[in-house]
Amino acid sequence: MATCNDTAATFISPSAKDLAAYDVTRRDTFTNLSEVWAKEVELYSTNPDCIKMLVGNKVDKESDRAVTKKEGTDFAREYGCLFIECSAKTRVNVQHCFEELVLKILDTPSLLAEGSKGNKKNIFKDKALQSDSSATAAEVLKNKESRFLIRLEYL
């Protein structure tokens, strides 16, 4: 499922994760989450272990804020989502967002199991990635299958 009803509310939904981003300065983008995204995840998600993450964007525009952090936290709690606020413009919490998502996926073994239900894939399958010691945490790369592939920092 990949839906985008508004450029300010972006939805990315490969089988391991459902990520919803809303604009903290536009209440309508937040309202659409409960009316559209949450219902679509419930209807179309093929993976009961799917990690859901809610991201409030544009926190650099605090004076224009229309959605409080508490509202975001309450929504995330109600729908069982991870929650973070960030600013794509200033990059505050952007990397942390992806790190949290990766850590939660790693804590869910069924999302890493090759051949499990749904369209899940082992994120470590690509041998070129495994041997690349320069990978950094939450580095996002293009991937034809899931829009992005998260590379992890190797210790």
Short mmCIF file of C-alpha atoms in Angstrom, two decimals, residues 37 57 61 80-81 123 140:
data_model
loop_
_atom_site.label_atom_id
_atom_site.label_comp_id
_atom_site.label_asym_id
_atom_site.label_seq_id
_atom_site.Cartn_x
_atom_site.Cartn_y
_atom_site.Cartn_z
CA TRP A 37 -4.00 6.24 7.16
CA ASN A 57 7.52 17.17 10.60
CA LYS A 61 8.30 26.22 12.64
CA GLY A 80 0.29 1.43 18.62
CA CYS A 81 2.84 3.54 16.73
CA ILE A 123 17.17 -6.86 5.08
CA VAL A 140 18.90 5.41 3.15
#
